[in-house]
mmCIF file of C-alpha atoms in Angstrom:
data_model
loop_
_atom_site.group_PDB
_atom_site.id
_atom_site.type_symbol
_atom_site.label_atom_id
_atom_site.label_comp_id
_atom_site.label_asym_id
_atom_site.label_seq_id
_atom_site.Cartn_x
_atom_site.Cartn_y
_atom_site.Cartn_z
ATOM 1 C CA UNK A 1 -48.945 137.529 -38.159
ATOM 2 C CA UNK A 2 -48.908 139.838 -35.287
ATOM 3 C CA UNK A 3 -53.319 140.082 -36.192
ATOM 4 C CA UNK A 4 -53.429 136.413 -35.369
ATOM 5 C CA UNK A 5 -51.749 135.839 -32.521
ATOM 6 C CA UNK A 6 -53.530 139.022 -31.290
ATOM 7 C CA UNK A 7 -57.189 137.249 -32.647
ATOM 8 C CA UNK A 8 -55.844 133.841 -30.691
ATOM 9 C CA UNK A 9 -55.303 135.409 -27.069
ATOM 10 C CA UNK A 10 -58.633 137.691 -27.063
ATOM 11 C CA UNK A 11 -60.196 133.998 -28.152
ATOM 12 C CA UNK A 12 -58.271 132.374 -24.970
ATOM 13 C CA UNK A 13 -60.909 131.846 -22.022
ATOM 14 C CA UNK A 14 -59.735 134.507 -19.451
ATOM 15 C CA UNK A 15 -57.626 132.970 -16.701
ATOM 16 C CA UNK A 16 -59.343 131.945 -13.667
ATOM 17 C CA UNK A 17 -57.986 132.151 -9.819
ATOM 18 C CA UNK A 18 -58.286 128.990 -8.070
ATOM 19 C CA UNK A 19 -60.545 130.304 -5.370
ATOM 20 C CA UNK A 20 -61.805 126.452 -4.654
ATOM 21 C CA UNK A 21 -58.333 125.448 -3.745
ATOM 22 C CA UNK A 22 -57.420 128.296 -2.429
ATOM 23 C CA UNK A 23 -60.747 127.903 -0.147
ATOM 24 C CA UNK A 24 -59.828 124.340 0.893
ATOM 25 C CA UNK A 25 -56.665 124.985 1.506
ATOM 26 C CA UNK A 26 -57.631 128.018 4.253
ATOM 27 C CA UNK A 27 -60.564 125.583 5.282
ATOM 28 C CA UNK A 28 -58.164 123.283 6.319
ATOM 29 C CA UNK A 29 -55.531 125.340 7.570
ATOM 30 C CA UNK A 30 -57.722 126.249 10.648
ATOM 31 C CA UNK A 31 -57.914 122.534 11.436
ATOM 32 C CA UNK A 32 -53.832 122.084 11.044
ATOM 33 C CA UNK A 33 -53.308 124.644 13.689
ATOM 34 C CA UNK A 34 -56.066 123.292 15.880
ATOM 35 C CA UNK A 35 -54.005 119.859 15.805
ATOM 36 C CA UNK A 36 -50.971 121.717 16.294
ATOM 37 C CA UNK A 37 -52.227 123.409 19.418
ATOM 38 C CA UNK A 38 -53.544 120.220 21.132
ATOM 39 C CA UNK A 39 -50.308 118.872 20.019
ATOM 40 C CA UNK A 40 -48.821 121.470 22.388
ATOM 41 C CA UNK A 41 -50.909 120.871 24.603
ATOM 42 C CA UNK A 42 -52.086 125.287 24.099
ATOM 43 C CA UNK A 43 -55.391 124.264 25.221
ATOM 44 C CA UNK A 44 -57.552 127.394 24.620
ATOM 45 C CA UNK A 45 -60.979 128.278 22.805
ATOM 46 C CA UNK A 46 -60.174 127.261 18.641
ATOM 47 C CA UNK A 47 -62.254 130.153 17.414
ATOM 48 C CA UNK A 48 -59.757 130.151 14.163
ATOM 49 C CA UNK A 49 -61.303 127.114 12.958
ATOM 50 C CA UNK A 50 -64.733 127.793 12.253
ATOM 51 C CA UNK A 51 -63.437 131.262 11.303
ATOM 52 C CA UNK A 52 -61.087 129.891 8.486
ATOM 53 C CA UNK A 53 -63.802 127.553 7.707
ATOM 54 C CA UNK A 54 -65.845 130.156 7.003
ATOM 55 C CA UNK A 55 -63.302 132.265 4.868
ATOM 56 C CA UNK A 56 -62.533 129.140 2.908
ATOM 57 C CA UNK A 57 -66.461 127.945 2.186
ATOM 58 C CA UNK A 58 -67.013 131.888 1.196
ATOM 59 C CA UNK A 59 -63.262 131.173 -1.524
ATOM 60 C CA UNK A 60 -65.405 128.381 -2.752
ATOM 61 C CA UNK A 61 -68.540 130.194 -2.957
ATOM 62 C CA UNK A 62 -66.523 133.083 -5.153
ATOM 63 C CA UNK A 63 -65.567 130.071 -7.359
ATOM 64 C CA UNK A 64 -68.722 128.532 -8.154
ATOM 65 C CA UNK A 65 -70.318 131.640 -8.894
ATOM 66 C CA UNK A 66 -67.574 132.379 -11.563
ATOM 67 C CA UNK A 67 -67.426 128.476 -12.819
ATOM 68 C CA UNK A 68 -70.600 126.868 -11.481
ATOM 69 C CA UNK A 69 -70.424 123.267 -12.119
ATOM 70 C CA UNK A 70 -71.861 119.774 -10.101
ATOM 71 C CA UNK A 71 -69.226 118.692 -8.613
ATOM 72 C CA UNK A 72 -68.321 122.587 -7.202
ATOM 73 C CA UNK A 73 -71.686 122.856 -5.827
ATOM 74 C CA UNK A 74 -71.990 119.637 -3.944
ATOM 75 C CA UNK A 75 -68.344 119.948 -2.748
ATOM 76 C CA UNK A 76 -69.250 123.158 -1.644
ATOM 77 C CA UNK A 77 -72.156 122.261 0.357
ATOM 78 C CA UNK A 78 -69.820 119.446 2.136
ATOM 79 C CA UNK A 79 -68.017 122.335 3.171
ATOM 80 C CA UNK A 80 -70.854 124.718 4.313
ATOM 81 C CA UNK A 81 -71.883 121.582 6.210
ATOM 82 C CA UNK A 82 -68.554 121.643 7.967
ATOM 83 C CA UNK A 83 -68.290 124.651 8.694
ATOM 84 C CA UNK A 84 -71.910 124.688 10.094
ATOM 85 C CA UNK A 85 -70.751 121.887 12.306
ATOM 86 C CA UNK A 86 -67.094 123.495 13.244
ATOM 87 C CA UNK A 87 -69.422 126.602 14.763
ATOM 88 C CA UNK A 88 -72.121 124.418 16.009
ATOM 89 C CA UNK A 89 -69.197 122.537 18.075
ATOM 90 C CA UNK A 90 -67.451 126.020 19.509
ATOM 91 C CA UNK A 91 -70.937 127.685 20.427
ATOM 92 C CA UNK A 92 -72.180 124.482 21.896
ATOM 93 C CA UNK A 93 -69.226 124.102 24.358
ATOM 94 C CA UNK A 94 -69.882 127.330 26.319
ATOM 95 C CA UNK A 95 -69.906 126.556 30.014
ATOM 96 C CA UNK A 96 -72.079 128.416 32.729
ATOM 97 C CA UNK A 97 -69.869 129.893 35.221
ATOM 98 C CA UNK A 98 -69.443 127.616 38.432
ATOM 99 C CA UNK A 99 -72.643 128.491 40.821
ATOM 100 C CA UNK A 100 -72.657 125.388 43.509
ATOM 101 C CA UNK A 101 -71.662 125.719 47.239
ATOM 102 C CA UNK A 102 -67.952 125.940 47.195
ATOM 103 C CA UNK A 103 -67.044 129.736 47.779
ATOM 104 C CA UNK A 104 -63.591 130.933 48.215
ATOM 105 C CA UNK A 105 -62.542 131.471 52.175
ATOM 106 C CA UNK A 106 -65.436 128.649 53.023
ATOM 107 C CA UNK A 107 -64.473 124.866 53.688
ATOM 108 C CA UNK A 108 -65.912 122.400 51.289
ATOM 109 C CA UNK A 109 -69.115 120.613 51.995
ATOM 110 C CA UNK A 110 -68.785 117.225 53.063
ATOM 111 C CA UNK A 111 -68.220 114.773 50.663
ATOM 112 C CA UNK A 112 -67.010 111.564 49.770
ATOM 113 C CA UNK A 113 -65.645 109.617 46.908
ATOM 114 C CA UNK A 114 -62.727 106.522 46.191
ATOM 115 C CA UNK A 115 -59.029 107.134 45.244
ATOM 116 C CA UNK A 116 -57.836 104.591 43.270
ATOM 117 C CA UNK A 117 -54.692 103.951 44.214
ATOM 118 C CA UNK A 118 -55.748 101.865 47.008
ATOM 119 C CA UNK A 119 -59.822 102.112 47.127
ATOM 120 C CA UNK A 120 -59.975 104.023 50.316
ATOM 121 C CA UNK A 121 -61.961 106.857 51.122
ATOM 122 C CA UNK A 122 -61.515 110.372 50.177
ATOM 123 C CA UNK A 123 -63.477 112.801 51.431
ATOM 124 C CA UNK A 124 -63.635 116.567 52.887
ATOM 125 C CA UNK A 125 -61.984 115.392 55.866
ATOM 126 C CA UNK A 126 -58.462 114.471 53.547
ATOM 127 C CA UNK A 127 -58.048 117.959 52.794
ATOM 128 C CA UNK A 128 -57.457 119.240 56.013
ATOM 129 C CA UNK A 129 -54.388 117.233 57.082
ATOM 130 C CA UNK A 130 -52.365 120.396 56.675
ATOM 131 C CA UNK A 131 -50.994 119.785 52.747
ATOM 132 C CA UNK A 132 -52.908 122.418 50.666
ATOM 133 C CA UNK A 133 -54.476 120.665 47.146
ATOM 134 C CA UNK A 134 -55.134 121.295 43.949
ATOM 135 C CA UNK A 135 -58.510 119.850 43.092
ATOM 136 C CA UNK A 136 -58.905 118.843 39.353
ATOM 137 C CA UNK A 137 -62.796 118.514 38.189
ATOM 138 C CA UNK A 138 -61.968 116.698 33.914
ATOM 139 C CA UNK A 139 -64.684 114.881 32.230
ATOM 140 C CA UNK A 140 -63.514 111.278 31.933
ATOM 141 C CA UNK A 141 -61.078 108.608 30.988
ATOM 142 C CA UNK A 142 -61.910 108.570 27.152
ATOM 143 C CA UNK B 1 -56.711 113.893 29.799
ATOM 144 C CA UNK B 2 -54.191 116.317 28.398
ATOM 145 C CA UNK B 3 -54.157 118.657 31.237
ATOM 146 C CA UNK B 4 -53.363 115.653 33.382
ATOM 147 C CA UNK B 5 -50.555 114.841 31.150
ATOM 148 C CA UNK B 6 -49.212 118.248 31.788
ATOM 149 C CA UNK B 7 -49.809 117.940 35.537
ATOM 150 C CA UNK B 8 -47.728 114.864 35.812
ATOM 151 C CA UNK B 9 -44.947 116.471 33.352
ATOM 152 C CA UNK B 10 -44.631 119.067 36.035
ATOM 153 C CA UNK B 11 -45.569 117.345 39.205
ATOM 154 C CA UNK B 12 -42.446 118.270 40.914
ATOM 155 C CA UNK B 13 -42.822 121.747 40.635
ATOM 156 C CA UNK B 14 -45.952 121.477 42.773
ATOM 157 C CA UNK B 15 -44.360 119.044 45.082
ATOM 158 C CA UNK B 16 -41.598 121.809 45.628
ATOM 159 C CA UNK B 17 -45.013 123.366 46.838
ATOM 160 C CA UNK B 18 -46.165 121.145 49.181
ATOM 161 C CA UNK B 19 -49.311 121.161 47.086
ATOM 162 C CA UNK B 20 -50.739 117.437 45.773
ATOM 163 C CA UNK B 21 -52.400 116.995 42.729
ATOM 164 C CA UNK B 22 -55.798 115.391 42.665
ATOM 165 C CA UNK B 23 -57.894 114.668 40.057
ATOM 166 C CA UNK B 24 -61.398 113.968 39.941
ATOM 167 C CA UNK B 25 -63.862 112.538 37.588
ATOM 168 C CA UNK B 26 -67.236 110.747 37.495
ATOM 169 C CA UNK B 27 -65.378 107.288 36.015
ATOM 170 C CA UNK B 28 -65.476 103.829 37.412
ATOM 171 C CA UNK B 29 -62.897 102.428 39.941
ATOM 172 C CA UNK B 30 -62.038 100.448 37.189
ATOM 173 C CA UNK B 31 -61.339 103.185 34.934
ATOM 174 C CA UNK B 32 -59.848 105.150 37.614
ATOM 175 C CA UNK B 33 -57.510 102.884 38.109
ATOM 176 C CA UNK B 34 -56.037 102.868 34.453
ATOM 177 C CA UNK B 35 -55.970 106.783 34.545
ATOM 178 C CA UNK B 36 -54.041 106.363 37.714
ATOM 179 C CA UNK B 37 -51.470 103.924 36.419
ATOM 180 C CA UNK B 38 -51.163 106.606 33.687
ATOM 181 C CA UNK B 39 -50.154 109.411 35.811
ATOM 182 C CA UNK B 40 -48.726 107.868 39.036
ATOM 183 C CA UNK B 41 -47.648 111.131 40.485
ATOM 184 C CA UNK B 42 -51.368 112.233 40.642
ATOM 185 C CA UNK B 43 -54.085 111.366 42.834
ATOM 186 C CA UNK B 44 -56.654 110.011 40.514
ATOM 187 C CA UNK B 45 -60.563 110.005 42.513
ATOM 188 C CA UNK B 46 -63.225 107.683 41.204
ATOM 189 C CA UNK B 47 -66.642 109.937 41.787
ATOM 190 C CA UNK B 48 -68.253 107.018 40.219
ATOM 191 C CA UNK B 49 -71.914 107.772 42.847
ATOM 192 C CA UNK B 50 -71.816 111.301 41.614
ATOM 193 C CA UNK B 51 -71.507 112.476 45.416
ATOM 194 C CA UNK B 52 -69.313 115.173 45.028
ATOM 195 C CA UNK B 53 -70.229 116.227 41.533
ATOM 196 C CA UNK B 54 -73.614 115.838 43.004
ATOM 197 C CA UNK B 55 -72.672 118.064 46.375
ATOM 198 C CA UNK B 56 -70.393 120.394 44.713
ATOM 199 C CA UNK B 57 -72.461 120.821 41.603
ATOM 200 C CA UNK B 58 -70.207 119.856 39.246
ATOM 201 C CA UNK B 59 -72.167 117.542 36.654
ATOM 202 C CA UNK B 60 -72.202 119.254 32.901
ATOM 203 C CA UNK B 61 -75.587 119.515 32.781
ATOM 204 C CA UNK B 62 -75.233 120.326 29.194
ATOM 205 C CA UNK B 63 -72.680 118.034 27.744
ATOM 206 C CA UNK B 64 -72.505 114.362 27.972
ATOM 207 C CA UNK B 65 -69.540 111.908 27.330
ATOM 208 C CA UNK B 66 -69.908 109.185 25.256
ATOM 209 C CA UNK B 67 -72.865 107.116 24.954
ATOM 210 C CA UNK B 68 -74.476 109.832 27.603
ATOM 211 C CA UNK B 69 -72.635 109.376 30.746
ATOM 212 C CA UNK B 70 -72.609 112.269 32.959
ATOM 213 C CA UNK B 71 -69.188 113.771 33.558
ATOM 214 C CA UNK B 72 -67.848 116.811 35.550
ATOM 215 C CA UNK B 73 -67.873 120.373 33.948
ATOM 216 C CA UNK B 74 -64.033 120.858 34.166
ATOM 217 C CA UNK B 75 -63.249 123.023 37.106
ATOM 218 C CA UNK B 76 -60.209 123.890 39.099
ATOM 219 C CA UNK B 77 -60.049 124.458 42.758
ATOM 220 C CA UNK B 78 -57.947 125.233 44.988
ATOM 221 C CA UNK B 79 -57.874 123.872 48.751
ATOM 222 C CA UNK B 80 -55.599 125.466 51.624
ATOM 223 C CA UNK B 81 -54.395 122.902 54.479
ATOM 224 C CA UNK B 82 -57.447 123.606 56.635
ATOM 225 C CA UNK B 83 -60.001 122.323 53.619
ATOM 226 C CA UNK B 84 -60.691 126.011 52.992
ATOM 227 C CA UNK B 85 -61.512 127.167 49.364
ATOM 228 C CA UNK B 86 -59.184 129.591 48.059
ATOM 229 C CA UNK B 87 -59.671 129.976 44.423
ATOM 230 C CA UNK B 88 -61.863 128.497 42.026
ATOM 231 C CA UNK B 89 -61.817 127.986 38.778
ATOM 232 C CA UNK B 90 -64.160 127.700 34.920
ATOM 233 C CA UNK B 91 -63.572 128.288 31.342
ATOM 234 C CA UNK B 92 -65.932 129.769 29.418
ATOM 235 C CA UNK B 93 -65.683 126.573 27.123
ATOM 236 C CA UNK B 94 -64.978 123.015 27.983
ATOM 237 C CA UNK B 95 -62.356 122.553 25.751
ATOM 238 C CA UNK B 96 -60.228 125.006 27.127
ATOM 239 C CA UNK B 97 -58.017 124.541 30.504
ATOM 240 C CA UNK B 98 -55.365 126.349 32.656
ATOM 241 C CA UNK B 99 -51.663 125.229 31.447
ATOM 242 C CA UNK B 100 -49.503 124.051 34.711
ATOM 243 C CA UNK B 101 -47.182 127.464 34.257
ATOM 244 C CA UNK B 102 -51.267 129.897 34.825
ATOM 245 C CA UNK B 103 -51.900 126.942 37.203
ATOM 246 C CA UNK B 104 -48.341 127.010 39.246
ATOM 247 C CA UNK B 105 -48.978 131.339 39.150
ATOM 248 C CA UNK B 106 -52.425 130.644 40.715
ATOM 249 C CA UNK B 107 -50.732 128.642 43.560
ATOM 250 C CA UNK B 108 -48.698 131.190 44.432
ATOM 251 C CA UNK B 109 -50.905 133.588 44.106
ATOM 252 C CA UNK B 110 -53.658 131.609 45.831
ATOM 253 C CA UNK B 111 -51.918 129.731 48.231
ATOM 254 C CA UNK B 112 -48.879 131.516 49.196
ATOM 255 C CA UNK B 113 -46.975 128.616 46.910
ATOM 256 C CA UNK B 114 -46.163 127.444 50.187
ATOM 257 C CA UNK B 115 -48.693 124.693 50.023
ATOM 258 C CA UNK B 116 -50.505 125.646 53.630
#
């Protein structure tokens, strides 16, 4: 009996670690952390998203190498593309330092725009009324 | 827009320092009025003709908004009561913004916290 049990154990396939699932969890954890970051208004560069995405893809690759299969390979390719997009988005988001004419210590050059509340003019002279101002230039309403 | 929401929430801290908050985009007047409605304690400015963007060289040449529209490169300037610039901040990535706490510290450091 003992010999039979040993033979059965020896012929059973080795237990594989679920690298693909771990990889997916790590991949999505980066996105979840970013969503939490946005929800908590913590606007810093989300380097963790592509880094965790890449770690996740490497685990999926290990899984595919361990046990190749059409579905795993297709899944891996999809996640490789997503991780590539994450890197592309983050690396492509860089901005050059400000190099315009406004300089600390100097007055702003003459400009004109429109105040939304009453359609009145908003100019450089508007800012010379004795009250300090924070000018926030933002990307738009979307 | 997250940034504007945070500034709206902390407007009292800026009022206390006698500092007004002005937010400028290249949106048209109609959209700027909608933004004004959403953030009543900020002064929303429409730079639809890109005059400020061109004069101050703020248009982001590398990134555009939906439909390819021009946008400002997110930038923050502190201007004193005489119209002189005291501080300029631009992050190295367009999704990065100052928190209200960081901005208040900059106001205290560069405008003396008194607003004029």
